[in-house]
Amino acid sequence: MRKIQILLAALVAVVMSSCVQFKTEATVDVTVLKNGQPQAGVEVYKAVAHGDIGGSYYKQNYKDAPVKTNAAGVAHFELKSPDDFAPSSVGADETITVYFAVFDAQDECLAYKSLKVKTGEKNKPLTLELREPNE
C-alpha cells in the first residue's frame, strides 16, 4: 500500500510539473542611447503591470533580473507565459503593459518608458534615451 501511495504521489508531481509551460509570447528589443549613441553593457530592467502594480521610477519595483545591452546598445527581452502573460489558450490575444527602466549606481532612474505589447509580437522596438543624473 505504501508503494502505491509513493508511486501515485510521484505521478501527480510529474503531471503537475508538465502542466507549467513557459512559452515565449512576444519579444521586445530595447535600444539604449545616450546623446544619440548606442550604449553597450547597460542594465535594462523590466516590470509587467499586474493590476495596479507596474513599473515606476523606483528600482525596487523591478523584480526581474536586468538584461544587459549588446554592442549595438540593444537589450532583448522574451516575454513569456505564465510569468509575463497569463497562460493563453489557442488563438487568444492579450495585451499587457511592460515598463522598462535604466538606473545608475545610486538607483536613480536615468530612463523610463512603458510599452503595450500584444501576444505574438516579435522584436517590438523601444528606445530609451539616457539622461544625465540629477537632470
Tab-separated table of N, CA and C in Angstrom:
chain	number	residue	atom	x	y	z
A	1	MET	N	0.829	-1.191	0.000
A	1	MET	CA	0.000	0.000	0.000
A	1	MET	C	0.876	1.258	0.000
A	2	ARG	N	1.955	1.221	0.768
A	2	ARG	CA	2.850	2.383	0.864
A	2	ARG	C	3.501	2.674	-0.496
A	3	LYS	N	3.879	1.616	-1.234
A	3	LYS	CA	4.498	1.795	-2.549
A	3	LYS	C	3.521	2.444	-3.522
A	4	ILE	N	2.272	2.070	-3.451
A	4	ILE	CA	1.258	2.655	-4.347
A	4	ILE	C	1.094	4.141	-4.050
A	5	GLN	N	1.104	4.528	-2.777
A	5	GLN	CA	0.983	5.938	-2.409
A	5	GLN	C	2.176	6.741	-2.924
A	6	ILE	N	3.362	6.162	-2.799
A	6	ILE	CA	4.563	6.859	-3.277
A	6	ILE	C	4.524	6.998	-4.791
A	7	LEU	N	4.166	5.937	-5.492
A	7	LEU	CA	4.064	5.997	-6.954
A	7	LEU	C	3.001	6.996	-7.393
A	8	LEU	N	1.867	7.015	-6.710
A	8	LEU	CA	0.800	7.956	-7.038
A	8	LEU	C	1.265	9.395	-6.808
A	9	ALA	N	1.965	9.646	-5.709
A	9	ALA	CA	2.489	10.985	-5.427
A	9	ALA	C	3.506	11.401	-6.484
A	10	ALA	N	4.354	10.487	-6.894
A	10	ALA	CA	5.333	10.789	-7.941
A	10	ALA	C	4.641	11.091	-9.265
A	11	LEU	N	3.623	10.333	-9.596
A	11	LEU	CA	2.875	10.556	-10.832
A	11	LEU	C	2.189	11.922	-10.826
A	12	VAL	N	1.583	12.280	-9.714
A	12	VAL	CA	0.932	13.591	-9.595
A	12	VAL	C	1.965	14.706	-9.742
A	13	ALA	N	3.132	14.551	-9.145
A	13	ALA	CA	4.184	15.569	-9.248
A	13	ALA	C	4.646	15.742	-10.687
A	14	VAL	N	4.814	14.638	-11.407
A	14	VAL	CA	5.238	14.709	-12.810
A	14	VAL	C	4.168	15.391	-13.655
A	15	VAL	N	2.925	15.040	-13.462
A	15	VAL	CA	1.827	15.641	-14.234
A	15	VAL	C	1.723	17.128	-13.941
A	16	MET	N	1.827	17.515	-12.682
A	16	MET	CA	1.733	18.930	-12.312
A	16	MET	C	2.888	19.735	-12.889
A	17	SER	N	4.081	19.196	-12.861
A	17	SER	CA	5.231	19.938	-13.389
A	17	SER	C	5.174	20.060	-14.901
A	18	SER	N	4.573	19.102	-15.570
A	18	SER	CA	4.478	19.192	-17.030
A	18	SER	C	3.400	20.152	-17.476
A	19	CYS	N	2.497	20.543	-16.577
A	19	CYS	CA	1.434	21.489	-16.922
A	19	CYS	C	1.971	22.908	-17.048
A	20	VAL	N	3.024	23.247	-16.326
A	20	VAL	CA	3.583	24.588	-16.367
A	20	VAL	C	4.529	24.675	-17.551
A	21	GLN	N	4.104	25.392	-18.564
A	21	GLN	CA	4.942	25.545	-19.745
A	21	GLN	C	5.268	27.021	-19.927
A	22	PHE	N	6.544	27.338	-19.933
A	22	PHE	CA	6.973	28.705	-20.159
A	22	PHE	C	7.129	28.888	-21.654
A	23	LYS	N	6.205	29.616	-22.231
A	23	LYS	CA	6.148	29.779	-23.668
A	23	LYS	C	6.402	31.243	-24.003
A	24	THR	N	7.321	31.504	-24.924
A	24	THR	CA	7.578	32.873	-25.352
A	24	THR	C	6.374	33.366	-26.133
A	25	GLU	N	5.777	34.450	-25.648
A	25	GLU	CA	4.582	35.011	-26.267
A	25	GLU	C	4.894	36.228	-27.131
A	26	ALA	N	5.953	36.969	-26.779
A	26	ALA	CA	6.324	38.173	-27.517
A	26	ALA	C	7.772	38.504	-27.179
A	27	THR	N	8.403	39.323	-28.029
A	27	THR	CA	9.761	39.775	-27.746
A	27	THR	C	9.845	41.286	-27.956
A	28	VAL	N	10.692	41.924	-27.157
A	28	VAL	CA	10.899	43.371	-27.237
A	28	VAL	C	12.396	43.627	-27.302
A	29	ASP	N	12.800	44.513	-28.204
A	29	ASP	CA	14.188	44.941	-28.311
A	29	ASP	C	14.281	46.394	-27.843
A	30	VAL	N	14.952	46.596	-26.715
A	30	VAL	CA	15.099	47.927	-26.131
A	30	VAL	C	16.475	48.467	-26.506
A	31	THR	N	16.499	49.565	-27.229
A	31	THR	CA	17.749	50.225	-27.603
A	31	THR	C	18.012	51.352	-26.618
A	32	VAL	N	19.206	51.365	-26.042
A	32	VAL	CA	19.585	52.393	-25.079
A	32	VAL	C	20.572	53.340	-25.748
A	33	LEU	N	20.213	54.622	-25.746
A	33	LEU	CA	21.042	55.653	-26.360
A	33	LEU	C	21.412	56.715	-25.329
A	34	LYS	N	22.569	57.325	-25.536
A	34	LYS	CA	22.975	58.497	-24.760
A	34	LYS	C	23.564	59.477	-25.752
A	35	ASN	N	22.973	60.646	-25.828
A	35	ASN	CA	23.359	61.648	-26.830
A	35	ASN	C	23.301	61.062	-28.237
A	36	GLY	N	22.325	60.195	-28.477
A	36	GLY	CA	22.127	59.604	-29.804
A	36	GLY	C	23.032	58.429	-30.124
A	37	GLN	N	23.910	58.046	-29.196
A	37	GLN	CA	24.855	56.956	-29.428
A	37	GLN	C	24.425	55.706	-28.653
A	38	PRO	N	24.479	54.519	-29.288
A	38	PRO	CA	24.131	53.276	-28.590
A	38	PRO	C	25.073	53.028	-27.416
A	39	GLN	N	24.506	52.505	-26.332
A	39	GLN	CA	25.275	52.248	-25.117
A	39	GLN	C	25.337	50.750	-24.844
A	40	ALA	N	26.533	50.179	-24.874
A	40	ALA	CA	26.735	48.756	-24.605
A	40	ALA	C	26.919	48.525	-23.107
A	41	GLY	N	26.492	47.355	-22.628
A	41	GLY	CA	26.711	46.964	-21.246
A	41	GLY	C	25.822	47.642	-20.222
A	42	VAL	N	24.732	48.254	-20.660
A	42	VAL	CA	23.806	48.929	-19.752
A	42	VAL	C	22.745	47.926	-19.298
A	43	GLU	N	22.455	47.899	-18.001
A	43	GLU	CA	21.428	47.007	-17.473
A	43	GLU	C	20.051	47.652	-17.634
A	44	VAL	N	19.153	46.938	-18.316
A	44	VAL	CA	17.785	47.403	-18.529
A	44	VAL	C	16.863	46.515	-17.696
A	45	TYR	N	16.004	47.147	-16.915
A	45	TYR	CA	15.078	46.429	-16.046
A	45	TYR	C	13.682	46.408	-16.667
A	46	LYS	N	12.938	45.337	-16.368
A	46	LYS	CA	11.589	45.146	-16.908
A	46	LYS	C	10.623	44.865	-15.768
A	47	ALA	N	9.420	45.454	-15.866
A	47	ALA	CA	8.326	45.133	-14.945
A	47	ALA	C	7.050	45.059	-15.760
A	48	VAL	N	6.212	44.088	-15.430
A	48	VAL	CA	4.940	43.909	-16.132
A	48	VAL	C	3.829	44.353	-15.203
A	49	ALA	N	2.897	45.141	-15.745
A	49	ALA	CA	1.764	45.615	-14.952
A	49	ALA	C	0.823	44.456	-14.669
A	50	HIS	N	0.598	44.186	-13.402
A	50	HIS	CA	-0.383	43.192	-12.968
A	50	HIS	C	-1.335	43.921	-12.028
A	51	GLY	N	-2.541	44.223	-12.507
A	51	GLY	CA	-3.480	45.008	-11.711
A	51	GLY	C	-2.981	46.434	-11.622
A	52	ASP	N	-2.928	46.965	-10.406
A	52	ASP	CA	-2.489	48.349	-10.201
A	52	ASP	C	-0.980	48.466	-10.056
A	53	ILE	N	-0.283	47.329	-10.049
A	53	ILE	CA	1.160	47.359	-9.823
A	53	ILE	C	1.889	47.309	-11.160
A	54	GLY	N	2.727	48.290	-11.398
A	54	GLY	CA	3.505	48.323	-12.627
A	54	GLY	C	4.895	48.816	-12.329
A	55	GLY	N	5.537	49.329	-13.329
A	55	GLY	CA	6.874	49.870	-13.150
A	55	GLY	C	6.803	51.282	-12.615
A	56	SER	N	7.929	51.827	-12.287
A	56	SER	CA	7.976	53.191	-11.791
A	56	SER	C	9.406	53.697	-11.891
A	57	TYR	N	9.624	54.845	-11.267
A	57	TYR	CA	10.963	55.418	-11.220
A	57	TYR	C	11.805	54.799	-10.116
A	58	TYR	N	11.249	53.826	-9.381
A	58	TYR	CA	11.939	53.229	-8.247
A	58	TYR	C	12.403	51.812	-8.580
A	59	LYS	N	13.676	51.569	-8.388
A	59	LYS	CA	14.284	50.291	-8.758
A	59	LYS	C	13.668	49.105	-8.024
A	60	GLN	N	13.227	49.299	-6.796
A	60	GLN	CA	12.681	48.182	-6.028
A	60	GLN	C	11.392	47.625	-6.630
A	61	ASN	N	10.761	48.342	-7.545
A	61	ASN	CA	9.547	47.836	-8.201
A	61	ASN	C	9.849	46.923	-9.379
A	62	TYR	N	11.120	46.758	-9.722
A	62	TYR	CA	11.525	45.900	-10.838
A	62	TYR	C	12.097	44.613	-10.259
A	63	LYS	N	11.287	43.565	-10.263
A	63	LYS	CA	11.649	42.304	-9.601
A	63	LYS	C	12.522	41.397	-10.470
A	64	ASP	N	12.365	41.477	-11.797
A	64	ASP	CA	13.112	40.586	-12.687
A	64	ASP	C	14.570	41.025	-12.797
A	65	ALA	N	15.429	40.083	-13.087
A	65	ALA	CA	16.845	40.383	-13.296
A	65	ALA	C	16.993	41.255	-14.543
A	66	PRO	N	17.930	42.183	-14.536
A	66	PRO	CA	18.110	43.043	-15.701
A	66	PRO	C	18.761	42.301	-16.868
A	67	VAL	N	18.575	42.859	-18.060
A	67	VAL	CA	19.216	42.350	-19.269
A	67	VAL	C	20.207	43.417	-19.726
A	68	LYS	N	21.446	42.997	-20.014
A	68	LYS	CA	22.471	43.953	-20.473
A	68	LYS	C	22.366	44.170	-21.975
A	69	THR	N	22.631	45.406	-22.370
A	69	THR	CA	22.631	45.726	-23.795
A	69	THR	C	23.870	45.133	-24.462
A	70	ASN	N	23.724	44.769	-25.730
A	70	ASN	CA	24.840	44.226	-26.504
A	70	ASN	C	25.670	45.369	-27.093
A	71	ALA	N	26.606	45.058	-27.969
A	71	ALA	CA	27.489	46.072	-28.564
A	71	ALA	C	26.714	47.119	-29.352
A	72	ALA	N	25.533	46.761	-29.860
A	72	ALA	CA	24.703	47.703	-30.618
A	72	ALA	C	23.771	48.498	-29.711
A	73	GLY	N	23.881	48.289	-28.388
A	73	GLY	CA	23.041	49.018	-27.443
A	73	GLY	C	21.639	48.460	-27.299
A	74	VAL	N	21.434	47.175	-27.663
A	74	VAL	CA	20.102	46.563	-27.639
A	74	VAL	C	20.024	45.482	-26.564
A	75	ALA	N	18.975	45.566	-25.752
A	75	ALA	CA	18.660	44.523	-24.769
A	75	ALA	C	17.432	43.785	-25.284
A	76	HIS	N	17.548	42.466	-25.428
A	76	HIS	CA	16.473	41.642	-25.985
A	76	HIS	C	15.703	40.984	-24.842
A	77	PHE	N	14.387	41.190	-24.801
A	77	PHE	CA	13.531	40.620	-23.771
A	77	PHE	C	12.555	39.643	-24.399
A	78	GLU	N	12.439	38.464	-23.781
A	78	GLU	CA	11.428	37.481	-24.171
A	78	GLU	C	10.342	37.507	-23.112
A	79	LEU	N	9.137	37.859	-23.526
A	79	LEU	CA	8.005	37.895	-22.610
A	79	LEU	C	7.294	36.560	-22.707
A	80	LYS	N	7.165	35.894	-21.576
A	80	LYS	CA	6.677	34.516	-21.565
A	80	LYS	C	5.393	34.391	-20.753
A	81	SER	N	4.690	33.309	-21.027
A	81	SER	CA	3.596	32.923	-20.140
A	81	SER	C	4.110	31.725	-19.348
A	82	PRO	N	3.777	31.597	-18.124
A	82	PRO	CA	2.797	32.351	-17.357
A	82	PRO	C	3.372	33.530	-16.574
A	83	ASP	N	4.672	33.824	-16.667
A	83	ASP	CA	5.254	34.914	-15.879
A	83	ASP	C	4.773	36.294	-16.313
A	84	ASP	N	4.865	36.603	-17.589
A	84	ASP	CA	4.507	37.929	-18.089
A	84	ASP	C	3.058	37.970	-18.594
A	85	PHE	N	2.721	37.020	-19.456
A	85	PHE	CA	1.359	36.903	-19.964
A	85	PHE	C	0.643	35.815	-19.177
A	86	ALA	N	-0.671	35.938	-19.080
A	86	ALA	CA	-1.453	34.850	-18.494
A	86	ALA	C	-1.349	33.666	-19.444
A	87	PRO	N	-1.363	32.442	-18.922
A	87	PRO	CA	-1.315	31.284	-19.826
A	87	PRO	C	-2.458	31.389	-20.829
A	88	SER	N	-2.117	31.336	-22.104
A	88	SER	CA	-3.117	31.590	-23.129
A	88	SER	C	-3.623	30.299	-23.743
A	89	SER	N	-4.841	30.376	-24.188
A	89	SER	CA	-5.385	29.270	-24.953
A	89	SER	C	-5.128	29.560	-26.428
A	90	VAL	N	-5.342	28.591	-27.264
A	90	VAL	CA	-5.033	28.729	-28.685
A	90	VAL	C	-5.830	29.887	-29.275
A	91	GLY	N	-5.131	30.790	-29.936
A	91	GLY	CA	-5.780	31.900	-30.622
A	91	GLY	C	-6.144	33.072	-29.740
A	92	ALA	N	-5.849	33.016	-28.447
A	92	ALA	CA	-6.206	34.113	-27.553
A	92	ALA	C	-5.217	35.261	-27.713
A	93	ASP	N	-5.736	36.471	-27.831
A	93	ASP	CA	-4.898	37.656	-27.896
A	93	ASP	C	-4.980	38.381	-26.561
A	94	GLU	N	-3.832	38.803	-26.080
A	94	GLU	CA	-3.784	39.540	-24.828
A	94	GLU	C	-2.791	40.675	-24.999
A	95	THR	N	-3.109	41.826	-24.428
A	95	THR	CA	-2.209	42.965	-24.444
A	95	THR	C	-1.843	43.298	-23.009
A	96	ILE	N	-0.544	43.488	-22.780
A	96	ILE	CA	-0.069	43.845	-21.449
A	96	ILE	C	0.742	45.134	-21.547
A	97	THR	N	0.917	45.793	-20.412
A	97	THR	CA	1.788	46.966	-20.342
A	97	THR	C	3.075	46.543	-19.655
A	98	VAL	N	4.187	46.812	-20.332
A	98	VAL	CA	5.506	46.459	-19.806
A	98	VAL	C	6.284	47.755	-19.609
A	99	TYR	N	6.972	47.844	-18.472
A	99	TYR	CA	7.772	49.016	-18.150
A	99	TYR	C	9.245	48.653	-18.246
A	100	PHE	N	10.024	49.556	-18.834
A	100	PHE	CA	11.465	49.363	-18.952
A	100	PHE	C	12.157	50.575	-18.341
A	101	ALA	N	13.259	50.333	-17.610
A	101	ALA	CA	13.965	51.426	-16.958
A	101	ALA	C	15.449	51.111	-16.852
A	102	VAL	N	16.238	52.190	-16.743
A	102	VAL	CA	17.682	52.101	-16.507
A	102	VAL	C	17.977	52.953	-15.276
A	103	PHE	N	18.810	52.407	-14.391
A	103	PHE	CA	19.167	53.099	-13.150
A	103	PHE	C	20.675	53.249	-13.058
A	104	ASP	N	21.124	54.298	-12.348
A	104	ASP	CA	22.558	54.463	-12.131
A	104	ASP	C	22.962	53.721	-10.852
A	105	ALA	N	24.228	53.873	-10.431
A	105	ALA	CA	24.758	53.144	-9.269
A	105	ALA	C	24.061	53.556	-7.967
A	106	GLN	N	23.467	54.740	-7.927
A	106	GLN	CA	22.749	55.210	-6.743
A	106	GLN	C	21.241	54.941	-6.856
A	107	ASP	N	20.860	54.079	-7.817
A	107	ASP	CA	19.467	53.689	-8.073
A	107	ASP	C	18.584	54.855	-8.523
A	108	GLU	N	19.186	55.882	-9.098
A	108	GLU	CA	18.414	56.978	-9.673
A	108	GLU	C	18.007	56.580	-11.091
A	109	CYS	N	16.763	56.831	-11.436
A	109	CYS	CA	16.242	56.460	-12.753
A	109	CYS	C	16.806	57.392	-13.823
A	110	LEU	N	17.478	56.798	-14.821
A	110	LEU	CA	18.059	57.577	-15.917
A	110	LEU	C	17.196	57.538	-17.177
A	111	ALA	N	16.325	56.535	-17.284
A	111	ALA	CA	15.415	56.422	-18.434
A	111	ALA	C	14.276	55.500	-18.023
A	112	TYR	N	13.081	55.790	-18.565
A	112	TYR	CA	11.893	55.030	-18.170
A	112	TYR	C	10.835	55.180	-19.258
A	113	LYS	N	10.263	54.061	-19.670
A	113	LYS	CA	9.163	54.089	-20.639
A	113	LYS	C	8.287	52.875	-20.446
A	114	SER	N	7.024	53.034	-20.802
A	114	SER	CA	6.116	51.888	-20.815
A	114	SER	C	5.786	51.565	-22.270
A	115	LEU	N	5.372	50.314	-22.486
A	115	LEU	CA	5.079	49.847	-23.837
A	115	LEU	C	3.957	48.826	-23.764
A	116	LYS	N	2.962	48.965	-24.626
A	116	LYS	CA	1.901	47.965	-24.721
A	116	LYS	C	2.361	46.891	-25.700
A	117	VAL	N	2.298	45.637	-25.251
A	117	VAL	CA	2.769	44.512	-26.052
A	117	VAL	C	1.637	43.500	-26.161
A	118	LYS	N	1.425	43.026	-27.384
A	118	LYS	CA	0.373	42.054	-27.659
A	118	LYS	C	1.007	40.694	-27.926
A	119	THR	N	0.318	39.629	-27.535
A	119	THR	CA	0.838	38.297	-27.806
A	119	THR	C	1.125	38.147	-29.288
A	120	GLY	N	2.222	37.493	-29.598
A	120	GLY	CA	2.607	37.251	-30.986
A	120	GLY	C	3.530	38.298	-31.581
A	121	GLU	N	3.691	39.443	-30.919
A	121	GLU	CA	4.584	40.473	-31.460
A	121	GLU	C	6.030	40.043	-31.267
A	122	LYS	N	6.817	40.205	-32.307
A	122	LYS	CA	8.225	39.803	-32.262
A	122	LYS	C	9.115	41.004	-32.525
A	123	ASN	N	10.168	41.120	-31.711
A	123	ASN	CA	11.178	42.179	-31.853
A	123	ASN	C	10.555	43.569	-31.884
A	124	LYS	N	9.542	43.787	-31.043
A	124	LYS	CA	8.914	45.111	-30.956
A	124	LYS	C	9.965	46.094	-30.444
A	125	PRO	N	10.172	47.213	-31.154
A	125	PRO	CA	11.243	48.139	-30.761
A	125	PRO	C	10.808	49.161	-29.714
A	126	LEU	N	11.752	49.537	-28.883
A	126	LEU	CA	11.570	50.618	-27.915
A	126	LEU	C	12.935	51.270	-27.722
A	127	THR	N	12.952	52.586	-27.624
A	127	THR	CA	14.202	53.308	-27.417
A	127	THR	C	14.153	54.046	-26.094
A	128	LEU	N	15.200	53.882	-25.293
A	128	LEU	CA	15.376	54.624	-24.051
A	128	LEU	C	16.558	55.576	-24.235
A	129	GLU	N	16.312	56.852	-24.040
A	129	GLU	CA	17.373	57.851	-24.136
A	129	GLU	C	17.790	58.192	-22.712
A	130	LEU	N	19.060	57.890	-22.378
A	130	LEU	CA	19.567	58.151	-21.038
A	130	LEU	C	19.758	59.641	-20.832
A	131	ARG	N	19.384	60.102	-19.664
A	131	ARG	CA	19.632	61.486	-19.275
A	131	ARG	C	20.791	61.505	-18.294
A	132	GLU	N	21.352	62.650	-18.079
A	132	GLU	CA	22.414	62.782	-17.100
A	132	GLU	C	21.804	62.709	-15.693
A	133	PRO	N	22.494	62.122	-14.723
A	133	PRO	CA	21.961	62.083	-13.363
A	133	PRO	C	21.654	63.491	-12.864
A	134	ASN	N	20.579	63.603	-12.070
A	134	ASN	CA	20.121	64.887	-11.498
A	134	ASN	C	19.741	65.892	-12.563
A	135	GLU	N	19.327	65.423	-13.712
A	135	GLU	CA	18.935	66.328	-14.799
A	135	GLU	C	17.482	66.632	-14.706
